[in-house]
XYZ file of C-alpha atoms in Angstrom:
773
model
C -12.351 71.847 -121.632
C -13.913 74.608 -122.479
C -12.384 78.212 -121.860
C -16.247 79.001 -119.902
C -14.654 76.906 -116.573
C -10.967 78.977 -117.007
C -10.130 81.048 -114.659
C -7.779 83.958 -116.184
C -5.956 86.297 -113.832
C -4.242 89.426 -115.468
C -3.341 91.894 -112.465
C -3.597 94.501 -115.003
C -6.988 93.727 -115.845
C -9.318 96.230 -114.203
C -11.599 94.728 -112.416
C -14.029 97.373 -111.798
C -14.991 95.939 -115.233
C -14.725 92.361 -114.457
C -17.173 89.963 -113.036
C -17.009 88.824 -109.566
C -15.633 85.161 -108.980
C -14.994 83.364 -106.558
C -11.569 83.909 -104.435
C -9.611 80.759 -106.175
C -6.688 81.416 -102.923
C -9.455 81.618 -100.175
C -9.118 79.589 -97.187
C -7.694 75.861 -98.132
C -8.674 72.408 -96.097
C -6.165 71.105 -93.810
C -5.186 67.682 -93.803
C -3.283 67.558 -90.774
C -6.277 69.377 -88.925
C -8.745 66.114 -90.647
C -6.030 63.730 -89.709
C -5.856 64.437 -85.567
C -9.429 64.563 -85.625
C -9.602 61.439 -87.041
C -7.255 59.979 -84.694
C -9.382 61.383 -81.593
C -12.889 60.855 -83.183
C -11.993 57.159 -84.434
C -8.598 55.665 -84.246
C -10.029 52.861 -82.019
C -13.204 51.734 -83.195
C -14.808 49.665 -86.364
C -16.902 50.174 -89.085
C -17.996 52.889 -91.488
C -17.945 56.778 -90.505
C -21.024 58.562 -92.408
C -19.925 61.807 -93.748
C -22.352 64.164 -94.333
C -21.529 67.884 -97.046
C -23.965 70.613 -96.699
C -24.420 73.733 -98.636
C -23.991 76.411 -96.230
C -26.313 79.248 -95.487
C -25.938 82.849 -97.314
C -23.845 81.763 -99.994
C -26.613 81.960 -102.524
C -25.732 78.864 -103.309
C -27.940 75.510 -103.352
C -28.133 71.869 -103.292
C -28.480 68.591 -102.088
C -26.404 67.220 -99.283
C -23.591 64.821 -100.867
C -23.433 61.508 -97.315
C -20.555 59.174 -97.760
C -18.819 56.640 -95.914
C -15.869 56.404 -95.386
C -13.194 52.553 -93.611
C -12.357 53.776 -89.828
C -8.956 52.726 -90.691
C -5.461 53.549 -92.171
C -6.941 55.616 -95.826
C -10.210 57.595 -93.858
C -8.033 60.419 -93.321
C -6.096 60.606 -97.095
C -10.316 59.716 -98.607
C -11.843 62.631 -95.868
C -9.213 65.121 -97.005
C -10.187 64.694 -100.994
C -14.037 65.029 -99.531
C -13.346 67.705 -97.525
C -11.298 69.897 -100.851
C -14.128 69.310 -102.964
C -17.022 70.320 -100.596
C -14.757 73.621 -100.643
C -14.807 74.685 -103.598
C -18.474 73.881 -103.832
C -19.149 76.192 -100.744
C -20.156 73.187 -98.958
C -19.607 72.508 -94.677
C -18.494 68.529 -94.432
C -19.790 67.067 -91.219
C -19.330 64.290 -89.499
C -21.829 61.159 -86.899
C -19.621 60.660 -84.946
C -19.893 56.774 -84.513
C -19.549 53.902 -86.905
C -21.681 52.505 -88.379
C -22.094 48.697 -90.114
C -23.423 48.541 -93.535
C -23.414 52.206 -95.955
C -27.051 54.206 -95.239
C -26.758 54.037 -92.621
C -27.219 57.163 -90.150
C -29.806 56.677 -87.383
C -28.951 56.467 -83.738
C -30.116 52.871 -83.520
C -27.367 52.510 -86.592
C -24.319 53.623 -84.218
C -22.162 50.766 -83.305
C -18.757 52.613 -81.581
C -18.235 56.041 -80.315
C -15.041 56.863 -78.258
C -15.009 60.439 -77.890
C -16.987 62.629 -75.620
C -18.129 66.754 -77.782
C -20.121 69.554 -75.864
C -20.834 72.588 -78.538
C -20.712 75.498 -77.288
C -22.052 77.653 -79.651
C -24.143 80.880 -76.974
C -23.130 82.892 -74.205
C -20.243 83.135 -72.209
C -18.287 80.515 -74.613
C -14.624 81.791 -72.705
C -16.440 81.054 -69.164
C -18.672 78.300 -70.042
C -14.980 76.489 -71.483
C -13.025 77.382 -68.400
C -15.973 75.719 -66.182
C -15.574 72.708 -68.304
C -11.874 72.768 -67.719
C -12.014 73.376 -64.121
C -14.356 70.217 -63.617
C -14.116 67.765 -65.721
C -9.698 68.132 -66.644
C -7.867 69.221 -69.568
C -9.682 67.807 -72.992
C -8.138 65.982 -75.754
C -9.268 68.425 -78.097
C -10.844 72.456 -78.423
C -11.517 73.179 -82.308
C -12.828 76.080 -83.009
C -16.062 75.981 -85.505
C -15.953 78.940 -87.458
C -19.012 80.484 -86.877
C -19.352 83.762 -83.351
C -21.732 84.338 -81.455
C -24.425 87.759 -81.415
C -21.092 88.691 -79.073
C -18.600 88.326 -81.349
C -17.048 85.416 -79.039
C -15.349 81.998 -81.211
C -17.721 78.965 -81.690
C -16.317 76.052 -80.017
C -16.708 72.684 -80.252
C -14.578 70.147 -76.820
C -13.834 66.781 -77.576
C -13.034 63.797 -74.218
C -11.200 61.334 -76.219
C -12.303 57.541 -74.566
C -9.429 54.766 -73.544
C -11.550 52.375 -74.874
C -15.114 52.717 -77.990
C -18.176 52.258 -75.960
C -21.125 50.749 -77.542
C -24.298 49.028 -76.554
C -25.009 50.181 -72.914
C -22.032 52.136 -72.644
C -22.538 54.326 -75.852
C -26.263 55.156 -74.745
C -24.846 56.562 -71.345
C -22.188 58.180 -73.883
C -24.764 59.863 -75.056
C -27.123 60.869 -72.515
C -23.252 62.166 -70.244
C -23.599 64.709 -73.419
C -26.787 65.731 -73.144
C -26.206 66.044 -69.272
C -23.130 68.415 -70.259
C -25.025 70.682 -72.079
C -27.478 71.278 -69.975
C -25.567 72.090 -67.284
C -23.328 74.769 -69.456
C -25.853 75.989 -71.885
C -24.403 74.239 -74.988
C -26.761 72.071 -77.943
C -28.782 69.649 -76.281
C -28.849 68.157 -79.647
C -26.475 66.170 -79.273
C -27.895 63.789 -76.392
C -28.948 61.555 -80.261
C -26.075 59.532 -81.486
C -26.688 60.559 -85.212
C -25.965 64.636 -84.488
C -23.764 65.085 -87.050
C -20.760 67.807 -86.396
C -18.028 70.125 -88.354
C -14.974 67.807 -88.435
C -11.379 70.294 -88.075
C -9.411 71.334 -90.815
C -12.655 71.181 -93.338
C -13.648 75.219 -94.411
C -16.910 76.788 -92.792
C -18.747 78.978 -95.712
C -22.234 80.572 -93.593
C -22.647 84.016 -94.492
C -20.513 84.454 -96.922
C -17.286 84.351 -94.921
C -14.590 81.669 -95.090
C -12.988 80.786 -92.169
C -11.178 77.436 -91.179
C -12.518 74.937 -88.664
C -9.672 74.516 -86.300
C -8.072 73.312 -83.425
C -7.147 76.029 -81.337
C -5.460 73.040 -78.482
C -4.333 69.500 -78.923
C -3.689 67.519 -75.558
C -2.718 63.677 -75.972
C -5.560 63.317 -73.031
C -7.792 59.879 -72.479
C -10.810 59.375 -69.994
C -12.419 56.510 -68.621
C -15.964 56.294 -68.923
C -17.024 55.684 -65.973
C -14.667 57.686 -64.740
C -15.752 60.709 -66.741
C -19.376 59.800 -65.519
C -18.636 60.628 -61.969
C -17.009 64.284 -63.119
C -20.024 64.904 -65.031
C -22.394 63.392 -62.426
C -20.114 66.226 -59.593
C -20.190 69.483 -61.929
C -22.318 71.848 -61.248
C -24.724 74.008 -62.985
C -23.227 76.691 -63.984
C -24.756 79.822 -63.254
C -27.720 81.049 -65.734
C -27.092 77.684 -68.020
C -29.773 76.726 -70.592
C -29.400 73.749 -72.859
C -29.645 75.154 -76.327
C -31.062 72.702 -78.186
C -33.613 75.381 -79.972
C -31.369 75.294 -83.081
C -31.916 74.123 -86.722
C -29.624 71.220 -87.491
C -28.059 71.595 -90.337
C -29.868 68.631 -91.804
C -33.520 70.641 -91.018
C -31.578 74.281 -91.777
C -36.008 75.678 -92.818
C -37.374 74.001 -89.597
C -38.661 76.627 -86.977
C -37.074 76.937 -83.946
C -39.142 74.831 -81.161
C -38.611 77.193 -78.291
C -40.887 79.596 -80.713
C -42.946 77.010 -81.375
C -43.924 75.958 -77.381
C -44.890 79.744 -77.338
C -46.132 81.178 -80.526
C -50.132 80.987 -81.601
C -50.165 79.810 -85.723
C -53.766 80.471 -87.654
C -54.494 78.381 -90.706
C -54.514 79.745 -93.823
C -50.781 79.713 -93.570
C -50.918 83.602 -92.515
C -47.749 82.768 -90.167
C -44.053 82.007 -89.935
C -45.396 78.836 -90.144
C -47.879 75.754 -90.385
C -50.741 74.787 -88.174
C -48.949 71.265 -89.335
C -45.326 73.052 -89.250
C -45.737 73.882 -85.643
C -47.526 70.436 -84.148
C -45.383 68.181 -85.757
C -42.284 70.047 -83.817
C -44.305 69.909 -80.590
C -46.089 67.237 -81.027
C -41.848 65.769 -81.908
C -40.435 67.151 -78.508
C -42.803 65.996 -76.647
C -42.902 62.091 -78.434
C -38.662 62.785 -77.033
C -39.344 63.787 -73.533
C -41.749 60.653 -72.874
C -38.975 58.124 -74.947
C -36.400 58.978 -72.803
C -37.713 58.757 -69.688
C -38.666 62.931 -68.712
C -42.347 62.279 -68.908
C -44.401 59.962 -68.165
C -46.787 58.602 -71.561
C -49.805 60.167 -69.509
C -48.307 63.481 -69.940
C -46.498 63.733 -72.966
C -50.406 63.667 -74.278
C -51.394 65.669 -71.692
C -49.060 68.457 -72.961
C -49.267 68.333 -77.109
C -53.246 68.452 -76.233
C -52.433 71.427 -73.634
C -50.240 73.049 -77.137
C -53.595 72.195 -79.023
C -55.744 74.264 -77.263
C -53.099 77.316 -76.209
C -51.149 77.905 -79.601
C -53.340 76.523 -82.819
C -55.978 78.522 -84.139
C -58.423 77.153 -84.354
C -57.496 73.772 -82.736
C -57.060 70.733 -84.536
C -60.153 67.524 -83.968
C -57.999 65.036 -81.171
C -58.256 62.183 -84.349
C -56.756 63.951 -86.235
C -54.203 65.339 -83.461
C -53.328 61.451 -81.607
C -53.229 59.504 -84.890
C -50.192 62.707 -85.627
C -48.781 61.581 -82.224
C -49.103 57.655 -83.057
C -46.992 58.680 -86.697
C -44.234 60.616 -84.424
C -44.006 58.050 -82.095
C -43.846 55.198 -84.407
C -41.681 56.899 -86.705
C -39.284 57.828 -83.494
C -39.327 54.374 -81.391
C -38.132 52.929 -85.481
C -35.696 55.635 -85.133
C -34.069 54.838 -81.732
C -34.752 51.990 -80.787
C -37.159 51.067 -77.345
C -38.500 53.841 -74.722
C -37.531 54.581 -70.974
C -41.038 54.624 -70.442
C -42.256 56.236 -66.973
C -44.822 54.989 -65.113
C -47.145 56.883 -63.587
C -49.278 54.080 -61.168
C -46.880 53.620 -57.282
C -47.124 50.292 -56.657
C -48.813 48.948 -53.552
C -46.823 48.391 -51.170
C -46.692 44.224 -50.212
C -47.665 43.479 -46.436
C -44.934 43.522 -43.626
C -44.847 40.024 -42.002
C -43.003 40.202 -38.240
C -42.093 37.060 -35.794
C -41.104 37.376 -31.723
C -38.588 35.823 -30.075
C -39.995 33.083 -29.976
C -41.687 32.399 -32.533
C -38.664 32.339 -34.555
C -36.862 29.974 -31.697
C -39.705 27.560 -31.482
C -39.584 27.292 -35.275
C -37.755 24.104 -35.834
C -39.015 23.369 -39.863
C -35.958 22.007 -41.549
C -34.174 24.639 -43.165
C -34.808 25.545 -46.740
C -32.951 23.654 -49.758
C -29.873 25.066 -51.281
C -30.295 26.013 -54.846
C -26.034 26.433 -54.990
C -24.977 24.398 -51.810
C -23.417 25.992 -50.240
C -25.168 28.880 -49.498
C -23.727 30.341 -52.439
C -27.482 30.987 -53.912
C -30.112 30.034 -52.066
C -34.125 29.731 -52.461
C -35.558 34.155 -53.413
C -31.509 34.653 -52.566
C -29.510 37.281 -54.979
C -25.900 35.853 -56.590
C -23.118 38.893 -57.756
C -21.074 37.857 -59.957
C -18.178 40.895 -60.608
C -15.030 40.812 -62.638
C -12.738 43.151 -64.597
C -13.453 42.863 -68.609
C -12.481 39.487 -70.345
C -11.308 38.260 -66.876
C -13.633 35.048 -67.855
C -16.561 36.062 -66.619
C -18.999 34.763 -68.776
C -17.294 31.672 -69.920
C -16.996 30.287 -66.056
C -20.895 31.154 -65.677
C -21.406 28.904 -68.548
C -19.588 26.240 -67.764
C -20.945 27.002 -64.103
C -24.651 26.537 -65.006
C -24.860 24.022 -67.709
C -23.335 21.902 -64.590
C -26.328 22.722 -62.655
C -28.108 22.270 -64.744
C -27.308 18.624 -65.876
C -27.532 18.606 -61.450
C -23.257 17.993 -61.225
C -20.919 19.718 -58.365
C -19.032 21.920 -60.098
C -16.027 23.092 -57.678
C -17.050 22.574 -55.580
C -20.323 24.054 -55.507
C -23.444 21.599 -55.601
C -26.775 21.656 -57.079
C -29.232 19.370 -55.357
C -30.625 17.485 -58.256
C -30.770 19.294 -61.542
C -31.627 23.066 -62.418
C -33.168 24.582 -64.965
C -30.919 27.746 -65.642
C -32.573 30.774 -67.950
C -29.751 32.330 -68.857
C -30.085 36.418 -70.657
C -27.318 37.528 -71.508
C -26.755 40.721 -73.671
C -22.660 40.578 -74.991
C -22.371 37.332 -77.030
C -24.215 36.566 -80.731
C -25.837 33.576 -81.649
C -22.938 31.884 -83.359
C -20.734 33.624 -81.218
C -22.317 31.743 -78.726
C -22.793 28.643 -79.771
C -19.323 28.340 -80.781
C -18.182 29.266 -77.060
C -20.194 26.699 -75.982
C -18.743 23.731 -78.238
C -15.359 25.132 -77.389
C -16.127 24.369 -73.652
C -14.781 20.335 -72.106
C -18.106 18.791 -71.609
C -18.553 15.627 -70.335
C -20.844 13.973 -73.003
C -22.984 12.626 -69.471
C -22.823 16.951 -68.626
C -24.321 17.998 -72.261
C -27.222 14.851 -72.236
C -28.459 16.092 -68.480
C -28.267 19.288 -69.704
C -29.328 19.812 -72.756
C -33.049 21.152 -71.942
C -32.482 22.685 -69.042
C -29.917 25.491 -69.899
C -31.648 28.295 -71.843
C -29.836 30.713 -73.388
C -31.097 34.061 -75.442
C -28.329 35.156 -78.328
C -27.216 38.949 -77.712
C -30.326 41.238 -76.400
C -30.369 44.757 -77.125
C -32.991 45.809 -74.667
C -33.486 47.538 -71.191
C -35.326 45.612 -68.065
C -37.721 48.172 -68.519
C -41.571 47.129 -68.172
C -41.414 46.527 -71.800
C -38.722 44.340 -71.475
C -39.211 42.732 -68.348
C -42.160 41.429 -70.089
C -40.720 39.976 -73.589
C -37.907 38.747 -70.436
C -41.356 36.962 -68.593
C -42.678 36.297 -71.740
C -39.744 33.934 -72.331
C -38.678 32.270 -69.412
C -42.390 30.834 -69.573
C -41.783 29.453 -72.646
C -38.681 27.955 -72.341
C -39.911 26.211 -68.690
C -44.256 26.069 -69.748
C -44.347 23.116 -66.948
C -42.634 23.873 -64.170
C -40.919 27.256 -62.792
C -36.936 27.904 -63.572
C -34.502 27.791 -61.118
C -32.233 29.788 -61.832
C -32.592 32.918 -64.025
C -29.031 34.566 -64.777
C -28.180 38.139 -66.267
C -25.162 38.561 -67.880
C -23.909 41.764 -67.536
C -26.428 44.546 -65.992
C -24.278 47.342 -67.998
C -25.725 46.348 -70.447
C -29.713 45.892 -69.828
C -29.639 48.728 -66.652
C -32.509 50.417 -66.119
C -32.962 53.342 -63.821
C -35.940 54.695 -63.674
C -37.669 57.564 -64.909
C -34.449 59.727 -63.558
C -32.627 58.274 -65.913
C -29.369 57.736 -63.268
C -27.171 55.669 -64.012
C -25.036 52.296 -61.985
C -23.278 55.135 -60.047
C -26.814 56.546 -58.544
C -27.686 54.605 -55.529
C -30.798 55.539 -56.392
C -31.026 54.467 -59.725
C -29.409 50.661 -58.665
C -32.218 50.361 -56.059
C -34.749 51.038 -58.652
C -33.364 48.258 -60.452
C -32.636 46.173 -57.653
C -36.135 46.439 -56.099
C -38.237 47.666 -59.514
C -36.973 45.730 -62.844
C -35.192 43.149 -60.374
C -37.951 41.503 -58.526
C -40.750 42.192 -60.257
C -38.833 39.856 -63.184
C -38.366 37.458 -59.969
C -42.203 37.129 -58.987
C -43.159 36.826 -62.510
C -41.884 34.218 -63.343
C -41.106 31.898 -59.777
C -40.332 34.118 -55.867
C -38.664 31.785 -55.062
C -36.001 31.238 -57.616
C -31.969 32.231 -57.345
C -30.725 35.307 -59.203
C -27.203 35.778 -60.609
C -26.864 39.149 -61.988
C -22.916 39.300 -63.637
C -21.484 43.142 -63.667
C -17.604 44.876 -63.773
C -15.906 46.137 -61.526
C -13.731 48.613 -61.627
C -9.650 49.457 -61.308
C -8.480 49.057 -57.736
C -4.786 48.440 -56.969
C -4.129 45.030 -55.562
C -3.377 46.520 -51.835
C -7.352 47.576 -52.012
C -8.093 43.948 -53.683
C -5.836 41.730 -51.227
C -8.056 43.690 -47.809
C -11.653 43.818 -49.552
C -12.403 42.599 -53.205
C -15.822 43.289 -53.554
C -15.597 47.143 -53.395
C -14.122 46.359 -56.379
C -18.041 46.200 -57.861
C -19.050 48.738 -60.467
C -21.879 51.305 -59.466
C -23.602 52.364 -56.386
C -22.446 50.982 -52.884
C -27.219 49.846 -52.492
C -25.585 47.126 -54.775
C -23.198 45.479 -52.058
C -26.204 46.036 -49.302
C -29.338 44.078 -51.576
C -27.804 41.062 -52.703
C -27.370 37.264 -50.479
C -24.163 36.415 -51.712
C -21.140 37.614 -53.910
C -18.191 36.534 -56.191
C -15.266 38.785 -57.549
C -13.459 37.109 -59.855
C -9.951 39.015 -60.171
C -6.320 37.682 -61.945
C -4.163 37.117 -58.251
C -0.826 38.180 -61.223
C -1.612 39.835 -64.340
C 0.520 37.611 -66.307
C -0.180 34.146 -65.045
C -3.901 32.504 -66.057
C -4.757 31.784 -62.592
C -7.711 33.686 -62.057
C -9.469 33.840 -58.211
C -12.917 33.904 -56.589
C -13.159 35.516 -53.691
C -16.683 34.332 -52.182
C -18.889 36.512 -49.826
C -21.919 34.853 -48.058
C -25.063 36.878 -46.411
C -26.817 33.551 -45.677
C -24.128 31.538 -44.540
C -20.601 31.136 -42.743
C -17.677 32.289 -44.674
C -15.856 30.170 -47.412
C -12.563 30.870 -48.014
C -11.050 31.954 -52.367
C -11.054 29.393 -54.658
C -7.208 29.570 -57.535
C -9.200 28.582 -60.481
C -7.482 28.070 -63.736
C -8.582 26.593 -67.329
C -6.658 23.617 -68.045
C -7.195 21.911 -71.375
C -10.368 23.862 -71.791
C -12.180 22.511 -68.482
C -12.358 25.089 -65.151
C -10.129 23.519 -62.635
C -9.637 24.696 -58.977
C -6.156 24.346 -57.756
C -4.293 23.998 -54.605
C -3.880 26.469 -52.840
C -1.032 25.523 -50.600
C 1.215 25.924 -54.167
C 0.671 29.893 -54.577
C 2.829 31.978 -53.115
C 2.520 34.174 -50.593
C 5.453 36.285 -50.343
C 8.103 37.694 -53.136
C 5.700 36.764 -55.808
C 7.666 38.681 -58.521
C 11.088 37.106 -57.405
C 10.328 33.778 -57.054
C 8.952 34.246 -60.589
C 11.704 35.605 -62.191
C 13.649 32.742 -60.814
C 11.262 30.049 -62.144
C 11.863 32.080 -65.473
C 15.318 31.745 -64.984
C 15.682 28.122 -63.814
C 13.434 27.754 -67.021
C 15.773 29.667 -69.697
C 18.651 27.349 -68.201
C 16.600 23.646 -68.730
C 16.394 24.912 -72.155
C 19.103 26.224 -72.777
C 21.152 22.883 -72.115
C 17.888 20.615 -73.926
C 18.982 22.505 -77.183
C 22.994 22.017 -76.874
C 22.412 19.079 -76.406
C 20.799 18.714 -79.964
C 23.134 20.829 -81.896
C 26.506 19.622 -80.381
C 25.084 15.695 -81.598
C 24.785 16.948 -84.576
C 28.029 18.804 -84.843
C 29.482 14.867 -83.532
C 29.636 15.025 -80.320
C 28.343 13.167 -76.651
C 28.544 14.004 -73.266
C 28.508 13.103 -70.000
C 26.577 15.143 -67.251
C 30.056 16.523 -65.580
C 31.328 16.318 -69.106
C 28.460 18.743 -70.158
C 28.757 20.860 -66.575
C 32.479 21.211 -66.938
C 32.169 22.092 -71.220
C 29.870 24.647 -70.285
C 30.078 26.407 -67.064
C 30.008 29.786 -67.164
C 28.991 29.584 -71.407
C 25.233 31.052 -72.096
C 24.153 32.614 -69.251
C 24.548 28.848 -67.666
C 26.152 29.499 -64.289
C 28.661 27.192 -63.176
C 28.473 23.660 -63.691
C 27.034 22.481 -60.160
C 24.471 24.509 -61.427
C 24.332 22.666 -65.045
C 23.933 19.287 -62.912
C 21.308 20.787 -60.886
C 19.826 21.481 -63.546
C 20.763 18.228 -65.765
C 19.244 15.731 -62.490
C 15.767 18.087 -62.490
C 15.314 17.251 -66.412
C 16.496 13.886 -66.609
C 14.348 13.280 -63.244
C 11.065 14.970 -65.334
C 12.018 12.419 -68.473
C 13.561 15.503 -70.757
C 16.399 14.278 -70.075
C 17.741 10.370 -70.919
C 21.067 8.320 -71.463
C 22.768 5.589 -73.515
C 24.835 3.734 -71.914
C 26.686 1.966 -74.372
C 27.739 4.762 -77.742
C 29.860 2.658 -79.332
C 28.342 2.576 -82.428
C 28.547 6.397 -82.485
C 32.445 6.138 -82.231
C 32.744 6.527 -78.000
C 34.031 4.362 -75.641
C 31.860 2.472 -73.160
C 32.058 5.269 -69.851
C 31.858 5.061 -66.371
C 29.511 7.152 -65.736
C 26.824 5.824 -63.918
C 24.327 6.581 -66.454
C 26.268 6.948 -69.754
C 25.781 9.451 -71.994
C 23.088 12.152 -71.854
C 19.927 11.597 -74.336
C 17.048 14.374 -75.268
C 14.291 13.219 -77.540
C 14.764 13.646 -81.804
C 18.314 13.740 -80.969
C 20.586 12.999 -84.573
C 23.728 12.495 -84.774
C 26.250 13.987 -87.303
C 26.296 13.334 -90.714
C 26.629 9.461 -91.578
C 27.707 8.091 -94.805
C 25.234 5.831 -96.702
C 26.789 3.975 -100.114
C 23.812 2.943 -102.490
C 24.896 -1.546 -103.139
C 23.333 -0.724 -106.631
C 25.031 2.341 -108.117
C 28.050 3.311 -104.900
C 26.157 6.771 -104.407
C 27.573 8.397 -100.829
C 24.696 9.917 -99.028
C 25.524 11.443 -96.299
C 22.269 10.929 -93.109
C 22.262 11.987 -89.422
C 21.204 9.004 -87.320
C 18.919 8.273 -84.394
C 20.310 8.398 -80.869
C 18.198 6.610 -78.063
C 18.352 6.487 -74.741
C 19.057 2.896 -73.023
C 18.158 3.849 -69.893
C 16.466 6.547 -67.778
C 16.448 8.022 -64.488
C 13.471 6.299 -61.543
C 11.900 9.761 -60.805
C 11.169 8.068 -57.562
C 13.673 6.491 -56.824
C 16.783 8.265 -58.722
C 18.147 4.598 -60.211
C 19.974 3.689 -63.319
C 16.434 1.957 -65.499
C 16.781 0.695 -68.446
C 13.996 1.894 -71.411
C 11.249 -0.428 -72.875
C 11.071 0.655 -76.132
C 14.377 3.465 -76.791
C 12.498 4.602 -79.998
C 8.776 5.503 -78.170
C 10.225 9.099 -75.017
C 8.373 9.080 -72.207
C 7.214 12.034 -70.242
C 6.641 11.408 -66.459
C 3.330 12.345 -64.980
C 1.911 13.118 -68.416
C 4.022 15.554 -69.652
C 3.850 14.383 -73.113
C 0.738 15.191 -73.754
C 1.613 18.977 -73.028
C 2.921 20.962 -75.663
C 4.350 23.690 -72.946
C 6.623 21.042 -71.257
C 9.712 22.315 -72.500
C 9.356 24.654 -70.745
C 8.215 23.231 -66.985
C 10.978 21.451 -66.538
């Protein structure tokens, strides 16, 4: 190391004569706060965290940004602390995109895979009042971070975070970003956070702007997590704070030299570079602003072009030629779509309403034409009907639905739902990727006949990444027509609504009645008309959390989103677990076009969905009954274990001997309880009997059945003598039954083949049979 890189500290040196040096005792990063920040923002996420280091302005330093990508795992705090220490020495601020990506080098909005926290950046105005407004209406935040900056009035700038209960991805991720923008608008925060790739300072790093060193520090940390859907409702209900205007006009850390948009849109600019920015810079900024407005659906394409032309006419002196203006707009549009994904286009033209039909009472009563044939009987899906299938995440909706649709495509009844013939089914799904879709289809237990009949009539898409807006609907229409070019499709299934939802020009979410009606009327119905007006549509939707009592009274209140959905569909099915610890699911069915159907109790057995007899379901004191069942299972397993262990120790027992020997041992209770358990075990075939045990040194018993015997029982450790070498080895001897208890009559019958253990009712094929006794 050269002497030039060593800082000598001597308190007796005349510091007035010394060259200015960086303070070696300045603010240092805080590893504990960095770890807390990562836990709130990334602990549930998978993938890579994009980290950026920008040299803060006002230090007289230059330098390029430094970007790294670190794994969102337990090693992240240490790696990020190391990077923050380097950045502090270089006068660089540490930013992070608060979401994960899949590959190094990715940092665009379209690259962001998951996010688990909602952020609002308060960097202007009356920040304490804005914070109080947020806490009052949205609840206590998880983190309040002092970003290091100060307003002109001296107020501390803040970052407010709410941690979600689970990471958002797909449609939920877009919803999260929209919520960030809505919050910013309502309280006067930074609206740049509408974009998923907007970076933010990391708590525990060092702020250097203007030569001031401050720690980006956590003011408050609360163990708070919020549900995205519940939080969205709070945001929707939160009023706009008086005088709020979304900031969004300040330069981002990535573009520190760009002019503020608010000034660009209101300041004329002359050619020759005589102003603060050039005509090209001003035009690009203005065009980019209006392109974002069109892309987000807040302006129609015609309105956006009109605004661009208006800026050109009012602010550029002299104006750009129209062809140059259009070329620049097209270039920026293509770049923006590539970076941010498909647009939410807003239409200009109002649709012509269809003709209204009306019939007199006499006409309706005199019409004796046969009723149209159900697409899925009985009246579950009718021609032109809409079926909504709802259920909580991971309850098995998609698995159940795929099995159902494949059977409908084969023309085979399924759980009492009957098609009139093999149906043409198009399954438009936006959750399962291609390889996992084919894996799931292979895991479903389908008969060869069903597979052969549905090979060409069931068509499914891999995971889609589009909205069912005008562009997405056109793509879906083309795909359905290509799949069934000769005959129209019978069933169009969309799974789930949330991932393809288009709330219209106002950008409303699923909880907005107007947005839901727009999606159903202007998207789903228009799509149906384009492919086959008489086809049935199935929409898959998530349910929200309801208590058991609420589900029992009206299970369809659990459907997520606006109440308009329930008023629009012709039939609905809710899939839920009556008991969270049991595998059975229950289907609640609601029909508009037919009589009510009883609920169905179903379960998946050996890869196949089957309907269970509801008479076997407990109606009262279910929890108590389940505990008694579990206790009976435990006692049965203990008894079987005792018989195996005792036989290895050289002891065999009759029923009475075992009951009396082990009374009140191992939690088995009285001898009467043990005898009852043995009686059940022998009826089910888990316990059999050996009449003659003289080979093991036991006298012939007077018991009606004999000595107790279980599968794989071995007796003691006998001695075997090798006739050639005389070597003596220890070997256990198998104990085979000679008799068994008839499950019908209860009499003692002789075993046909003692070496083959046979269970009753095929229980020997079920690996869980030992726990069913």
